[in-house]
Every structure is written in C-alpha cells, then in structure tokens.
PDB file of C-alpha atoms in Angstrom:
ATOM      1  CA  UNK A   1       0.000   0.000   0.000  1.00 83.00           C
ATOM      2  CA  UNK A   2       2.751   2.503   1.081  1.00 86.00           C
ATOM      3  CA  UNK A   3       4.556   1.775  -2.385  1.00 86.00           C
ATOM      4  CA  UNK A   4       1.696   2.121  -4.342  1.00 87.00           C
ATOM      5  CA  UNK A   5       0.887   5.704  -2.407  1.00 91.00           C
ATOM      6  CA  UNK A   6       4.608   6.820  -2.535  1.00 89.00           C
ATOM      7  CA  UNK A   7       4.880   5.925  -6.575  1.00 85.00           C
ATOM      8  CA  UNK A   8       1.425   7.973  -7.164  1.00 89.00           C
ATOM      9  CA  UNK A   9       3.079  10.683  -5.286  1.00 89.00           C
ATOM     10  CA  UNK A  10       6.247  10.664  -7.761  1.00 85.00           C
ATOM     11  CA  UNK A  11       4.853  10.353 -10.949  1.00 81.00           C
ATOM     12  CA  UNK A  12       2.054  13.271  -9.457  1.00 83.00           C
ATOM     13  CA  UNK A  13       4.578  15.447  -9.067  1.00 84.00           C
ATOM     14  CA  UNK A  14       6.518  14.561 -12.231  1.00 71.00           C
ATOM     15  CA  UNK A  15       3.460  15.888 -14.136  1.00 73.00           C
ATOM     16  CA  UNK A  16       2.348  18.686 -12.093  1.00 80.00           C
ATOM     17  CA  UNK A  17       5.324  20.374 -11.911  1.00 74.00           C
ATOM     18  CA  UNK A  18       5.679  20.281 -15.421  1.00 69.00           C
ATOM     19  CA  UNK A  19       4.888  24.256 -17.681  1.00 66.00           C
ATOM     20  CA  UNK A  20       1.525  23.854 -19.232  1.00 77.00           C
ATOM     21  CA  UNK A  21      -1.883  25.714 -19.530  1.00 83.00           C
ATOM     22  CA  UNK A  22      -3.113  24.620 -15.623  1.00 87.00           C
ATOM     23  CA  UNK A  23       0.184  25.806 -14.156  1.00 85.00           C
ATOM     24  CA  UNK A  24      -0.033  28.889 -16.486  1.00 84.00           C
ATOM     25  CA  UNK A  25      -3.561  29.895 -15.129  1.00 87.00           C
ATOM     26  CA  UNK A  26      -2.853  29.242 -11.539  1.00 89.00           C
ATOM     27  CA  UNK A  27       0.255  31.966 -11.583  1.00 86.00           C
ATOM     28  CA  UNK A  28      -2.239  34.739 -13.274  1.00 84.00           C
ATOM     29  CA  UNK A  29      -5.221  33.961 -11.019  1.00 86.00           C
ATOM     30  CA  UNK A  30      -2.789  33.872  -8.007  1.00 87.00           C
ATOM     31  CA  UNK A  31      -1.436  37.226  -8.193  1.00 82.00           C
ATOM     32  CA  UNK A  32      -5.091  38.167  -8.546  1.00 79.00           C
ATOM     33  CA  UNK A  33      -6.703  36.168  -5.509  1.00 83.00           C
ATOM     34  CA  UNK A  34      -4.275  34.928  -3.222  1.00 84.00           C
ATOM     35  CA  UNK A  35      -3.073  31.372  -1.921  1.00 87.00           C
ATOM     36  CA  UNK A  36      -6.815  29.969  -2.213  1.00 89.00           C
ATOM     37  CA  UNK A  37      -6.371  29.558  -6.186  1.00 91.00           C
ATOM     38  CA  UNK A  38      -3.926  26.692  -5.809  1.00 91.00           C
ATOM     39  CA  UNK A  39      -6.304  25.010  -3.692  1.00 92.00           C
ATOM     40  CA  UNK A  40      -9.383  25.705  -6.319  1.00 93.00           C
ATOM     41  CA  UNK A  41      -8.243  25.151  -9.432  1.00 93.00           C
ATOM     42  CA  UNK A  42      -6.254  21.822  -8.585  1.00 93.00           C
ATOM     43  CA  UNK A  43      -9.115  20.697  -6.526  1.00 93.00           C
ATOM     44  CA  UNK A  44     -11.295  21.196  -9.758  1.00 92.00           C
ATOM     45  CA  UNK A  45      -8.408  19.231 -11.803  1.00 92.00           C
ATOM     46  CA  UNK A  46      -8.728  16.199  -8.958  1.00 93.00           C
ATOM     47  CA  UNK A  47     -12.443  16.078  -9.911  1.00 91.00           C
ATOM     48  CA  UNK A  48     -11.628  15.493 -13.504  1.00 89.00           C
ATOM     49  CA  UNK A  49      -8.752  13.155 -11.908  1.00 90.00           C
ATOM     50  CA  UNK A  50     -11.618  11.086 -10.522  1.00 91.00           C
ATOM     51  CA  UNK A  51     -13.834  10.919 -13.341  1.00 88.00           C
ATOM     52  CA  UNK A  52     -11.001   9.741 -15.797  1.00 85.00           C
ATOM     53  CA  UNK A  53      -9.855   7.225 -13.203  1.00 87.00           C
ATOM     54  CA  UNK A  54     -13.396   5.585 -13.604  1.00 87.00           C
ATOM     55  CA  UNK A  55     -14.257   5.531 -16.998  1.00 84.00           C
ATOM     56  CA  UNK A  56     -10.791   4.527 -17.688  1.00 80.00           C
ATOM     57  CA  UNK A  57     -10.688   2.028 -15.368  1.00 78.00           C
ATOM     58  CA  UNK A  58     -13.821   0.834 -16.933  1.00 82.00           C
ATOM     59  CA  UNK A  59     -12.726  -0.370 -20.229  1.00 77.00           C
ATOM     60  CA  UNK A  60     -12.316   3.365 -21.939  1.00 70.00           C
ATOM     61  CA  UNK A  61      -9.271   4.040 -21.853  1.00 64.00           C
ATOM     62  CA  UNK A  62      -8.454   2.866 -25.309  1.00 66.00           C
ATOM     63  CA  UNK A  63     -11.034   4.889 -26.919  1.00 71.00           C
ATOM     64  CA  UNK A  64      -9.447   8.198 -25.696  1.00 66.00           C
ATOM     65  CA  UNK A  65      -6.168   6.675 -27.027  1.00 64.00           C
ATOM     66  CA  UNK A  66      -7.133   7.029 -30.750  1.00 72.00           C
ATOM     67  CA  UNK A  67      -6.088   9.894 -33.168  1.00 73.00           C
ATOM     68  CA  UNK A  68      -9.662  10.997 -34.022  1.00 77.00           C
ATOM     69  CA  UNK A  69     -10.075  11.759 -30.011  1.00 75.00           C
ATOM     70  CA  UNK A  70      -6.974  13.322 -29.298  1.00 73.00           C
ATOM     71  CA  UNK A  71      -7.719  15.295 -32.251  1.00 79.00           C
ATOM     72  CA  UNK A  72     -11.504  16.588 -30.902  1.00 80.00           C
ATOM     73  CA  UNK A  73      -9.761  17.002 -27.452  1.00 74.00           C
ATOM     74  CA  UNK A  74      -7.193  18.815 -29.239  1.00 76.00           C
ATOM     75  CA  UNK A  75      -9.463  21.418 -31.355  1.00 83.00           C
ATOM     76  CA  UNK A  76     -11.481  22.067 -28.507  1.00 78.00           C
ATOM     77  CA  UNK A  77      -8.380  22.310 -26.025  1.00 74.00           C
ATOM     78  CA  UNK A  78      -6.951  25.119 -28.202  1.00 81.00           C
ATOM     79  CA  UNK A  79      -9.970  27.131 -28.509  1.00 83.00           C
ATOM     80  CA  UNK A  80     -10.411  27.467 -24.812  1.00 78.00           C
ATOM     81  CA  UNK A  81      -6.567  28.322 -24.288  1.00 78.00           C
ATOM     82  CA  UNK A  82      -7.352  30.934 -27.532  1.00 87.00           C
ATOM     83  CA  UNK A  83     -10.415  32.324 -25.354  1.00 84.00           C
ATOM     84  CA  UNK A  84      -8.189  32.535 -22.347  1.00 79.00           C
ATOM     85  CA  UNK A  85      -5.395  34.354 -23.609  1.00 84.00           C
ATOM     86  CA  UNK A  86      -6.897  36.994 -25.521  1.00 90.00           C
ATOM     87  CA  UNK A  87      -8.981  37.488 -22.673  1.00 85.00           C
ATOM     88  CA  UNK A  88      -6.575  38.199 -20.276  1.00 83.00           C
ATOM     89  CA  UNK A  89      -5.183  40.177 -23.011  1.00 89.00           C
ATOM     90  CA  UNK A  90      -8.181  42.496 -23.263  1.00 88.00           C
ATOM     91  CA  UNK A  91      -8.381  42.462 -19.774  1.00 83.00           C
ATOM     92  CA  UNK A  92      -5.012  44.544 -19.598  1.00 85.00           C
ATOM     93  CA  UNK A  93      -6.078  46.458 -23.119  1.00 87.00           C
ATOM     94  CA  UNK A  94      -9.307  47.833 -20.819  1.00 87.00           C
ATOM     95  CA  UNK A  95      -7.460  48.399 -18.083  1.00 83.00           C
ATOM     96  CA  UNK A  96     -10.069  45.572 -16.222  1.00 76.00           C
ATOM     97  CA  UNK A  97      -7.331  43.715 -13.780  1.00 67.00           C
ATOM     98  CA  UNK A  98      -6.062  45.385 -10.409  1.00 64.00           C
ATOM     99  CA  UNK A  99      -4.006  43.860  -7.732  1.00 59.00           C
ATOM    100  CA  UNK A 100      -6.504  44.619  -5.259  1.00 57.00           C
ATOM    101  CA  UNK A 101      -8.084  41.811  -4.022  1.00 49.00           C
ATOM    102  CA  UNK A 102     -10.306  43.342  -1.523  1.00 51.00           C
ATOM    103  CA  UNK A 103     -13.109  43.481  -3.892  1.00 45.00           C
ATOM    104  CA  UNK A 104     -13.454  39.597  -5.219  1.00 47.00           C
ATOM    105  CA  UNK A 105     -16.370  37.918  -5.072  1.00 47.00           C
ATOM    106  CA  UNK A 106     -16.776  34.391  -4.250  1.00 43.00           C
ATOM    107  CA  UNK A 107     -18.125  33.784  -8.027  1.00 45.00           C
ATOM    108  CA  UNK A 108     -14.468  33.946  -9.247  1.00 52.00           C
ATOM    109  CA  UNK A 109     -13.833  30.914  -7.064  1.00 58.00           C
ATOM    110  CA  UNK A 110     -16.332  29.063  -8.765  1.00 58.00           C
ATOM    111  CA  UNK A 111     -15.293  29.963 -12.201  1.00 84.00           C
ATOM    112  CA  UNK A 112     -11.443  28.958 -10.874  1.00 88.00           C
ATOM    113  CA  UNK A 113     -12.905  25.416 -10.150  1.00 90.00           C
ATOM    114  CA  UNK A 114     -14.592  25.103 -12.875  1.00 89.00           C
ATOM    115  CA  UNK A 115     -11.006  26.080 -14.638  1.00 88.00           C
ATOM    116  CA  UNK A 116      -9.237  23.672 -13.122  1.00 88.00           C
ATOM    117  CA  UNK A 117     -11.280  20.975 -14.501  1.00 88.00           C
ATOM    118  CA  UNK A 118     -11.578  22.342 -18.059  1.00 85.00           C
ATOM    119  CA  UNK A 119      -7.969  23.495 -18.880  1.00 84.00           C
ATOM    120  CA  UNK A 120      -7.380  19.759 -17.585  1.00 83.00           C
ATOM    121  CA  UNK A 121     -10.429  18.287 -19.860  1.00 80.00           C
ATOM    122  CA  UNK A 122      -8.952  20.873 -22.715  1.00 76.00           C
ATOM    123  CA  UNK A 123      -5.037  19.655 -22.523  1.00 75.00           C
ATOM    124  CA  UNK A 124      -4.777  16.821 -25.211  1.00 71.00           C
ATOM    125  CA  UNK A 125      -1.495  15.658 -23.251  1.00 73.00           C
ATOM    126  CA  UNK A 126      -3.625  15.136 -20.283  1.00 80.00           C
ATOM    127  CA  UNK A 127      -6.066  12.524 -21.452  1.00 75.00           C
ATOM    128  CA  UNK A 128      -3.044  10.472 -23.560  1.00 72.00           C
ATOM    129  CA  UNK A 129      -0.934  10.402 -20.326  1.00 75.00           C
ATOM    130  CA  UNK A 130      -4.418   9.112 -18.450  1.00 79.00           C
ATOM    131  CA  UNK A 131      -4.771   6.813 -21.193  1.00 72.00           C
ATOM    132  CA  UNK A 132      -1.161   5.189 -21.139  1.00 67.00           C
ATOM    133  CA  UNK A 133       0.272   5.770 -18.136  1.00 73.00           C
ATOM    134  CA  UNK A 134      -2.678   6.377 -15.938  1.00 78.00           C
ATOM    135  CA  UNK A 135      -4.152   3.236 -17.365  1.00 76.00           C
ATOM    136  CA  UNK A 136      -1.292   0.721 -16.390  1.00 75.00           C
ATOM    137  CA  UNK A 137      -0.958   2.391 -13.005  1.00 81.00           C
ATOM    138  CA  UNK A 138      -4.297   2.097 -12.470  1.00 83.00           C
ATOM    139  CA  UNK A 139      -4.439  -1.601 -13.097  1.00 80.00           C
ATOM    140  CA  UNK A 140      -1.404  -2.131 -11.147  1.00 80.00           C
ATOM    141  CA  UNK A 141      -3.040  -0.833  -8.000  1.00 86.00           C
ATOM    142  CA  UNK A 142      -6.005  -3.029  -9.081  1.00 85.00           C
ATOM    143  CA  UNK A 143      -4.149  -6.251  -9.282  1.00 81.00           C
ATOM    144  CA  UNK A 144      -2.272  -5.308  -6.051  1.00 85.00           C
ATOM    145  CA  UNK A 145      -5.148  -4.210  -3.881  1.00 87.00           C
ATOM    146  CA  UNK A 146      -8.326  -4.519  -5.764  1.00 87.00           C
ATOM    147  CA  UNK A 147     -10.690  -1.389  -5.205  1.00 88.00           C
ATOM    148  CA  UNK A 148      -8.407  -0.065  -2.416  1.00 92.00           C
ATOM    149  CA  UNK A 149      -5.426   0.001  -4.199  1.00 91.00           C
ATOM    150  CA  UNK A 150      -7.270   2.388  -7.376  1.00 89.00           C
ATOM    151  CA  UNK A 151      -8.463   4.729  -3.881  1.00 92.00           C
ATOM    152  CA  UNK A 152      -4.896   4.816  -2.723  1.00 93.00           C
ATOM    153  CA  UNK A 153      -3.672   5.788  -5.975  1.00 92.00           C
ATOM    154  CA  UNK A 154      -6.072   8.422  -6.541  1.00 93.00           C
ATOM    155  CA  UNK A 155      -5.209  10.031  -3.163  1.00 94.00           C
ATOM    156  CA  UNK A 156      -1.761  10.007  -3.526  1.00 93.00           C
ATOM    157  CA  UNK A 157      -1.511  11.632  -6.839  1.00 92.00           C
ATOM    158  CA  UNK A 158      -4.341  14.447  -6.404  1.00 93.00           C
ATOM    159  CA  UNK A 159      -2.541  15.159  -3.162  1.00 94.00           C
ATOM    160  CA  UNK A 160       0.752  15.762  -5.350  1.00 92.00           C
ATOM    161  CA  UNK A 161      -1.542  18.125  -7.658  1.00 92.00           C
ATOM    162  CA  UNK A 162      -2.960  19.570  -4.874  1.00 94.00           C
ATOM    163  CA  UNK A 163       0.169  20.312  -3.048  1.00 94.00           C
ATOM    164  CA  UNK A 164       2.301  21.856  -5.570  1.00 91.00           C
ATOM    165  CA  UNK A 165       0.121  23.744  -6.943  1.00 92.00           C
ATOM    166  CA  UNK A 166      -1.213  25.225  -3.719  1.00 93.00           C
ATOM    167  CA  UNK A 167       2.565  25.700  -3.291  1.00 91.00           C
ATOM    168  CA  UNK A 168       2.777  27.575  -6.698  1.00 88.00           C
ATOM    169  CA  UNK A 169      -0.206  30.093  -5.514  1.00 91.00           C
ATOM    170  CA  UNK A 170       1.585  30.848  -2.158  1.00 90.00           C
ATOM    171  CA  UNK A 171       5.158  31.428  -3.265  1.00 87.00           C
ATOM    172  CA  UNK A 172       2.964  33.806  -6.595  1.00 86.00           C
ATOM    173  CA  UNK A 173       1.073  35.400  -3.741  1.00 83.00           C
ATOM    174  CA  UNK A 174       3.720  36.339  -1.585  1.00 82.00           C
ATOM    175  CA  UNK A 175       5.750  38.142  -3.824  1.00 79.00           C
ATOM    176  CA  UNK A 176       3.015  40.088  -5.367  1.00 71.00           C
ATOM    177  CA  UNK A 177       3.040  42.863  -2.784  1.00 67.00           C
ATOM    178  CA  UNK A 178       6.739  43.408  -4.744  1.00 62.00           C
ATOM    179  CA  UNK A 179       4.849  44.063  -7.991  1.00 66.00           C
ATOM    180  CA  UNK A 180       3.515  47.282  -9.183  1.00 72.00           C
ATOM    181  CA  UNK A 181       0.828  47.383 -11.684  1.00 73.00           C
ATOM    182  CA  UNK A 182       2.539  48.235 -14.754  1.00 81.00           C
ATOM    183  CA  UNK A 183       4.469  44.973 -14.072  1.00 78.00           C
ATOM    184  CA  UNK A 184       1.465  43.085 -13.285  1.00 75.00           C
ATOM    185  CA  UNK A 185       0.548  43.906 -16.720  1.00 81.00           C
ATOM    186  CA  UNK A 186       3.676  42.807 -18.420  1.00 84.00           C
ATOM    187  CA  UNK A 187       3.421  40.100 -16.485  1.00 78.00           C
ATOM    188  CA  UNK A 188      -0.657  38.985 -17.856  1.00 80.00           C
ATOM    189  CA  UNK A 189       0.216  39.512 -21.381  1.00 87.00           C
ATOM    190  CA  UNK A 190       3.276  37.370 -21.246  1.00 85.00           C
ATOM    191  CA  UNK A 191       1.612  34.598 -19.460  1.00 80.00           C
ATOM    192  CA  UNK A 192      -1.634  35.118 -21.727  1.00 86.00           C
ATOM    193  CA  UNK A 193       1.090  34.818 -24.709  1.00 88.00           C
ATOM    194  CA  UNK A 194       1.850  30.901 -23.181  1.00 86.00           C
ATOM    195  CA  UNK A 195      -1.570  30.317 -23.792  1.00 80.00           C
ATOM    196  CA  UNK A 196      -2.115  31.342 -26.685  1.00 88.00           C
ATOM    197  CA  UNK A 197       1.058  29.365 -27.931  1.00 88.00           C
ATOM    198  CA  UNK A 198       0.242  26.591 -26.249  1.00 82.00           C
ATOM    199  CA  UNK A 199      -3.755  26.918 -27.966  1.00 83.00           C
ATOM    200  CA  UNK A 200      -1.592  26.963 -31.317  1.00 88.00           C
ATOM    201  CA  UNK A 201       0.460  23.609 -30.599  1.00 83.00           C
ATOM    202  CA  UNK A 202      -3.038  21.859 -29.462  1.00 79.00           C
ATOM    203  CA  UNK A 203      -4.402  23.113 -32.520  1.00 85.00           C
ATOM    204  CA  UNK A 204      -1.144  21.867 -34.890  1.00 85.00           C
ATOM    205  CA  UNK A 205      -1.127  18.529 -32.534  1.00 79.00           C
ATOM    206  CA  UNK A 206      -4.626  18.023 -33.884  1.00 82.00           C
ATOM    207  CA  UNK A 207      -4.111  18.366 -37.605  1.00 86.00           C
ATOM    208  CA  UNK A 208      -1.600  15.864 -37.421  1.00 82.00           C
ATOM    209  CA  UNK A 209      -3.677  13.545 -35.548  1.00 76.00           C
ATOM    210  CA  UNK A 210      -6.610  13.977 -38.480  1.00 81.00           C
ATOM    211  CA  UNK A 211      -3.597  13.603 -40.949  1.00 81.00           C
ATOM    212  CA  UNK A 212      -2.905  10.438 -39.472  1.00 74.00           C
ATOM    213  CA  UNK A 213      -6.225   9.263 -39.113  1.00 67.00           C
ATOM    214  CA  UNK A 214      -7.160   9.540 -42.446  1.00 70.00           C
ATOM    215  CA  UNK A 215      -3.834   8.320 -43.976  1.00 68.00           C
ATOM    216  CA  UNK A 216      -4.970   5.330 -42.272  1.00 59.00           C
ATOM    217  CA  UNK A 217      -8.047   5.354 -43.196  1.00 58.00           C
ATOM    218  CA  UNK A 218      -7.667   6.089 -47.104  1.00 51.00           C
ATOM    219  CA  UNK A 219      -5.948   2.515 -47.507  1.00 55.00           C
ATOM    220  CA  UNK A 220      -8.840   0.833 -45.874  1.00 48.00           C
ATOM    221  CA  UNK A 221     -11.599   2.791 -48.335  1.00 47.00           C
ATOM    222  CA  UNK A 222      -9.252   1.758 -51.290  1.00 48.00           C
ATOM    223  CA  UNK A 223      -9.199  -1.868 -50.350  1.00 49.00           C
ATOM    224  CA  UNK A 224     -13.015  -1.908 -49.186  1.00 53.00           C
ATOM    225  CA  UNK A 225     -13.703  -0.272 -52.600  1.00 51.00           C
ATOM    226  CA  UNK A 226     -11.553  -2.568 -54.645  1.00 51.00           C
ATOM    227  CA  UNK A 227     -13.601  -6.004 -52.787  1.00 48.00           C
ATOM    228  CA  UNK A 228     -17.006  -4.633 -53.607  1.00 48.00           C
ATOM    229  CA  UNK A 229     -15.912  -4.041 -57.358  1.00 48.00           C
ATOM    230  CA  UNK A 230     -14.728  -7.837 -57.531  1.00 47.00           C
TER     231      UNK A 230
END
C-alpha cells in the first residue's frame, strides 16, 4: 500500500510540476486572488482526476487513445486556451485587472474550479498520459489491492496536484506585494502569450492527428472499394 501511495506521489509530481496551460492559469489567477487559487483550481483538476480514473478504469481508456479523439480534445483544447489568452489580453487592453483583491467575489472561485477541470479536460497531453500511463498504473493498483489500491492511488496523486500547486499560488502570492501594476501587466500579457502558444500547438497537434487518421483510413476505403468491385 505505502509503495503504491509513494509511486502515485512521484509520478504526481513529475506531471504537475511540469509548464503547461493549468500551471499557467494558476500563476495569473494567483497574483489576482491569493493562496486559495492553488487550492481551487487543482481541486477542480482532482475532480476530472476522478472521473477519468473511472471511466478509464472501466474499459475506456483505449477509446481516448485514438487519433480521431486526441484530435476533438485537441481542437477544442486550443480554442479554450485561444479564449483565455486573448482574454486576459483584453483584460489589460481595458485596463479591467487590479491587484486589489479586496473586492473579489466568491463567483471567481467558482469559475477557478470550474477552470481547473476544463484546462485539464482541454489539454490533449492530459487525457493520452491518463490513457497510457494512468491506465497501467491504475491496473497495477487493481491487481495489487483490488478497489483499495485504485483509492490509494487516486489520493496520492491528487494530493501531489494539490500540493504543488497550492505551493505555486503561495510562493505567486507572496511576492506580489513586490509588484507594481505596470508589471502586473507585463506580467498577464506574457503569461496570456503561453496560452495562446500553447492553444496553437493543441491546434497543430490536432491536424496531425486527423492527418494520421485519415492516412490510415484512405488505404482501408481503397481496399473496401476494390472487394465490392470484384
């Protein structure tokens, strides 16, 4: 049980820690809210984290493996990251953002939860690690402790999530008393910039998923074609 917890902790943090859209989001909204977003938006991520855990562990798993599904996940993943970066853009353009916190409203943290889950839901990288990785961890936690084992897993790596990105949030939120707002808005548009970058790799990620798909597919028309005429 303890090696199954400690190598869900590992490979947790080998992921979270890596740059990408989630970590991206939780630096902006941190300077804007505080600590709390770490705990939010990787608390909405764990909920996907759960979700994905069943239905993979339920035999699905190979159907969010193939190219046609990265692909959707991929088109779909870069138009949210699109929508989030020009936002934050036109946020800074309208002169909408303030490092004031005083003033937010417990909606935000809603829409931060709701974040973490889709950014996660969005990120074509996340659902082919779930689907490889995930998958054979998952069963090796099965075949080691049966239900328990999965539930061990799980806990172990969303506390990983949860941890460094709560981590992220405090270390973001301490230093922002250091940053004036002119900064602050350097600092949006480059982080909106990541986004929008990374929106344009999901997006080229995708075409060469459907290039893939159908190069595979164009064979199997031929043939099928070339039976029905004999």
């Amino acid at each position: 049980m303890i090696a199954i917890f400690l190598q869900s902790v590992l490979i947790g943090y080998s992921g979270a820690m890596m740059p990408g859209p989630m970590f991206t989001y939780t630096v902006d909204r941190s300077i804007r809210h505080g600590v709390k977003t770490g705990l939010i938006v990787s608390l909405g991520h764990s909920l996907l984290d759960l979700i994905l855990v069943i239905i993979i562990f339920l035999g699905a798993g190979k159907y969010l493996s193939t190219d046609m599904a990265r692909a959707i996940i991929g088109l779909v993943g870069g138009v949210v990251l699109e929508f989030l970066g020009f936002g934050m853009i036109k946020d800074v353009y309208l002169n909408k953002i303030s490092l004031d916190t005083k003033d937010s409203k417990s909606g935000k943290q809603g829409n931060m939860f709701l974040a973490g889950a889709v950014l996660s839901a969005s990120n074509p990288y996340f659902i082919i690690w779930w689907s490889a990785v995930g998958l054979a961890l998952i069963m090796n936690a099965y075949y080691t402790l049966g239900i328990m084992g999965i539930g061990v897993f799980y806990i172990g790596h969303i506390l990983a999530d949860i941890s460094w990105f709560t981590f992220v949030a405090a270390l973001v939120s301490k230093t922002r008393r250091l940053i004036n707002i002119k900064v602050y808005k350097v600092i949006i548009v480059v982080l909106a910039v990541c986004l929008i970058a990374f929106g344009v790799s999901f997006f080229a990620s995708s075409i060469r998923y459907i290039s893939q798909f159908f190069q595979f597919q164009a064979p199997l028309l031929l043939l099928g074609g070339t039976i029905r005429s004999v």
